[in-house]
PDB file of C-alpha atoms in Angstrom:
ATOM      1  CA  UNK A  20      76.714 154.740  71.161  1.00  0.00           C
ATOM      2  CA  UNK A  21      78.960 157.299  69.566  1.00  0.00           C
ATOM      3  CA  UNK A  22      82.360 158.273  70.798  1.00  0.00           C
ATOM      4  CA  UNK A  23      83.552 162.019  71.043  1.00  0.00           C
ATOM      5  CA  UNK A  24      86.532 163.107  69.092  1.00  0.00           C
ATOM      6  CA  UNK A  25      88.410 163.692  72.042  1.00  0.00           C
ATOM      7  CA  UNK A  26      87.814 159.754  73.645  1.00  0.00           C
ATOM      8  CA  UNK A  27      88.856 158.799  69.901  1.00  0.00           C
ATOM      9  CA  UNK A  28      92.231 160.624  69.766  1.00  0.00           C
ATOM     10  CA  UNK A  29      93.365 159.433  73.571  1.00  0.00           C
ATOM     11  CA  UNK A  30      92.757 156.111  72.719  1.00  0.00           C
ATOM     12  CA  UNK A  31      95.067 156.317  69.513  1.00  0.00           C
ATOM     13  CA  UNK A  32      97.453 157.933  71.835  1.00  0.00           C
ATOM     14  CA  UNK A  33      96.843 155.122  74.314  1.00  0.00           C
ATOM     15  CA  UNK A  34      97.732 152.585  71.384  1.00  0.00           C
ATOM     16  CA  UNK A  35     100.529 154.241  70.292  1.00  0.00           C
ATOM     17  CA  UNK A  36     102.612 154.559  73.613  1.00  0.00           C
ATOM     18  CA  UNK A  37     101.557 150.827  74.335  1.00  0.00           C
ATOM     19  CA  UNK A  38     103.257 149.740  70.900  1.00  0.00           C
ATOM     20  CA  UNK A  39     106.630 152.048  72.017  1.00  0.00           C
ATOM     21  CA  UNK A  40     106.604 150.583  74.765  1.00  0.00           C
ATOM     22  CA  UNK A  41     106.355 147.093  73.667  1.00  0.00           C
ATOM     23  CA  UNK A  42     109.159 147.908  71.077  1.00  0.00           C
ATOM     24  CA  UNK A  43     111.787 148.367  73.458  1.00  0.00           C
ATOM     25  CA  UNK A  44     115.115 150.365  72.042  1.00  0.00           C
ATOM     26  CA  UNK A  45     115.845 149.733  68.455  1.00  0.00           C
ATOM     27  CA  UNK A  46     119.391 148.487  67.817  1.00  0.00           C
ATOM     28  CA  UNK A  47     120.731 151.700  66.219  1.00  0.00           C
ATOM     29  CA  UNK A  48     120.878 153.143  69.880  1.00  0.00           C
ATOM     30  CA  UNK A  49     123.519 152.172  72.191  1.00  0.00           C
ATOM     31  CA  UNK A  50     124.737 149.098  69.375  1.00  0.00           C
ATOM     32  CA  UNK A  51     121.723 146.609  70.437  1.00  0.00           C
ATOM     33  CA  UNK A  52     122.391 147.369  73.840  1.00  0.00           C
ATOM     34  CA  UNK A  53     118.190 146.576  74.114  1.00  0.00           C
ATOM     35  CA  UNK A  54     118.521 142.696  72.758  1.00  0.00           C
ATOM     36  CA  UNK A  55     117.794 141.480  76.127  1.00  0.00           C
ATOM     37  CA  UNK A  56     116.883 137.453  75.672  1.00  0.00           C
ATOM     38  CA  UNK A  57     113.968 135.929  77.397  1.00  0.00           C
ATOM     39  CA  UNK A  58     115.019 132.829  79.461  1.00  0.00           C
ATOM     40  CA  UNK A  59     113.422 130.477  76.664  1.00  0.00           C
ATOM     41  CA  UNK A  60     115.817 132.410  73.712  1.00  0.00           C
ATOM     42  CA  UNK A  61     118.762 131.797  76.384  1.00  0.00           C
ATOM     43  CA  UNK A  62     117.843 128.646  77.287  1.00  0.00           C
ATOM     44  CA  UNK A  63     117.406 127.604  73.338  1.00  0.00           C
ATOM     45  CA  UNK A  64     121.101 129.671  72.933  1.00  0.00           C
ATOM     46  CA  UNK A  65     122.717 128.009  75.872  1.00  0.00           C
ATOM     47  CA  UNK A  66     121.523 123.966  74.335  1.00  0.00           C
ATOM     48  CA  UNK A  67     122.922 124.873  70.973  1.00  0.00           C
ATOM     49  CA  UNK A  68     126.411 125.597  72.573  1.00  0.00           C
ATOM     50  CA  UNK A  69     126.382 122.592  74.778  1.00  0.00           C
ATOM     51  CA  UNK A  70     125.694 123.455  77.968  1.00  0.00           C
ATOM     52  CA  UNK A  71     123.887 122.026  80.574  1.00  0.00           C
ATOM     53  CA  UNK A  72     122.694 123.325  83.846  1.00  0.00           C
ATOM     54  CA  UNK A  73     124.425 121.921  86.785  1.00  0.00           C
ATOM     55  CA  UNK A  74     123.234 123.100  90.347  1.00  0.00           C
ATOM     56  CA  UNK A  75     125.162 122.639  94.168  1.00  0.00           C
ATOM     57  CA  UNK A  76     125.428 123.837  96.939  1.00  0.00           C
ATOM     58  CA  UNK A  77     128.976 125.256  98.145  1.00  0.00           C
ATOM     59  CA  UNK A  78     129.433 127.185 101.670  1.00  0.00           C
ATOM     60  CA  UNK A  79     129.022 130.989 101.682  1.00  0.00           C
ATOM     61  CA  UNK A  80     132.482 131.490 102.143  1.00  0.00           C
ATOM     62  CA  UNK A  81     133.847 129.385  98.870  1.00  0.00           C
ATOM     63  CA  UNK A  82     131.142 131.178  97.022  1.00  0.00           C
ATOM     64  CA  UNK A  83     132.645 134.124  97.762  1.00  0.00           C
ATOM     65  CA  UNK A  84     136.153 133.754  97.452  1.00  0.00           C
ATOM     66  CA  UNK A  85     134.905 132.243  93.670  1.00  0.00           C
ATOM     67  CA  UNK A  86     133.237 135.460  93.121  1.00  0.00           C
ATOM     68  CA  UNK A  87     136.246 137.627  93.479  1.00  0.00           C
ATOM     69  CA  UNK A  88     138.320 135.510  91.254  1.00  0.00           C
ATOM     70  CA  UNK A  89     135.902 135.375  88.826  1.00  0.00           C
ATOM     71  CA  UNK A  90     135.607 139.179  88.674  1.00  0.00           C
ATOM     72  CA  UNK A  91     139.525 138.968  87.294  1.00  0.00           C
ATOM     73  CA  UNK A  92     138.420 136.039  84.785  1.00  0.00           C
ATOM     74  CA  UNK A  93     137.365 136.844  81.252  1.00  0.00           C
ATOM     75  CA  UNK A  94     134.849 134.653  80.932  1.00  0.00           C
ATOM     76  CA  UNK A  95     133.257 135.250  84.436  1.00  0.00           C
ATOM     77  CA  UNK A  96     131.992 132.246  86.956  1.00  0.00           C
ATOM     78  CA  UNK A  97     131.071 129.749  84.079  1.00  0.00           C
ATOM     79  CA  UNK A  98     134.248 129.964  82.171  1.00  0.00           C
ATOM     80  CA  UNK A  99     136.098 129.932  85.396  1.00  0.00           C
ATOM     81  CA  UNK A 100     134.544 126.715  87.233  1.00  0.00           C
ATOM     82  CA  UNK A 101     134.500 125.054  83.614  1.00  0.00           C
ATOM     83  CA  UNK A 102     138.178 125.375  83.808  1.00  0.00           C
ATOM     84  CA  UNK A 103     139.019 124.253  86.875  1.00  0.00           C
ATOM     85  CA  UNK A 104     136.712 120.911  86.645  1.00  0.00           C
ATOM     86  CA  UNK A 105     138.866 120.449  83.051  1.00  0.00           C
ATOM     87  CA  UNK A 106     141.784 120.603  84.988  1.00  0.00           C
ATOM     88  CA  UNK A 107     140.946 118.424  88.323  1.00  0.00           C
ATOM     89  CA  UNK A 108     138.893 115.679  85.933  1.00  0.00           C
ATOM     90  CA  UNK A 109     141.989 115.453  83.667  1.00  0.00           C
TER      91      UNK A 109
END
């Protein structure tokens, strides 16, 4: 069974905007603003620098009140709680 020239071409089409859109946004645009890491490349990034995830539970109100200093804080929630255990531990 023989395919017409017109089934042919859309599925080259078909195969082409698949592969763009598996390529995601080349570096040159927007200075690698499409390197987004999968959670195994983070995870993989993250254990090379050390860290270690460390779960709790605070009250919605202290969660809160962490989030808006951490909004000020250059290094966001992580850097910010990694600090302030430094400090209290000794």
């Amino acid at each position: 069974m023989s395919m017409k020239k017109f089934d042919l071409e859309k599925n080259k089409a078909l195969k082409i905007s698949g592969q763009m859109k598996a390529a995601g946004v080349p570096g040159r645009f927007a200075q690698g603003s499409g390197a987004v890491l999968d959670k195994r490349e983070q995870r993989r990034l993250d254990s090379e620098a050390g860290l270690v995830p460390f779960a709790c539970k605070l009250p919605a109100t202290l969660v809160a009140r962490l989030h808006e200093r951490a909004a000020t804080h250059e290094g966001g929630v992580n850097a910010l709680l990694a600090a302030w255990i430094n400090e209290s531990l000794g």
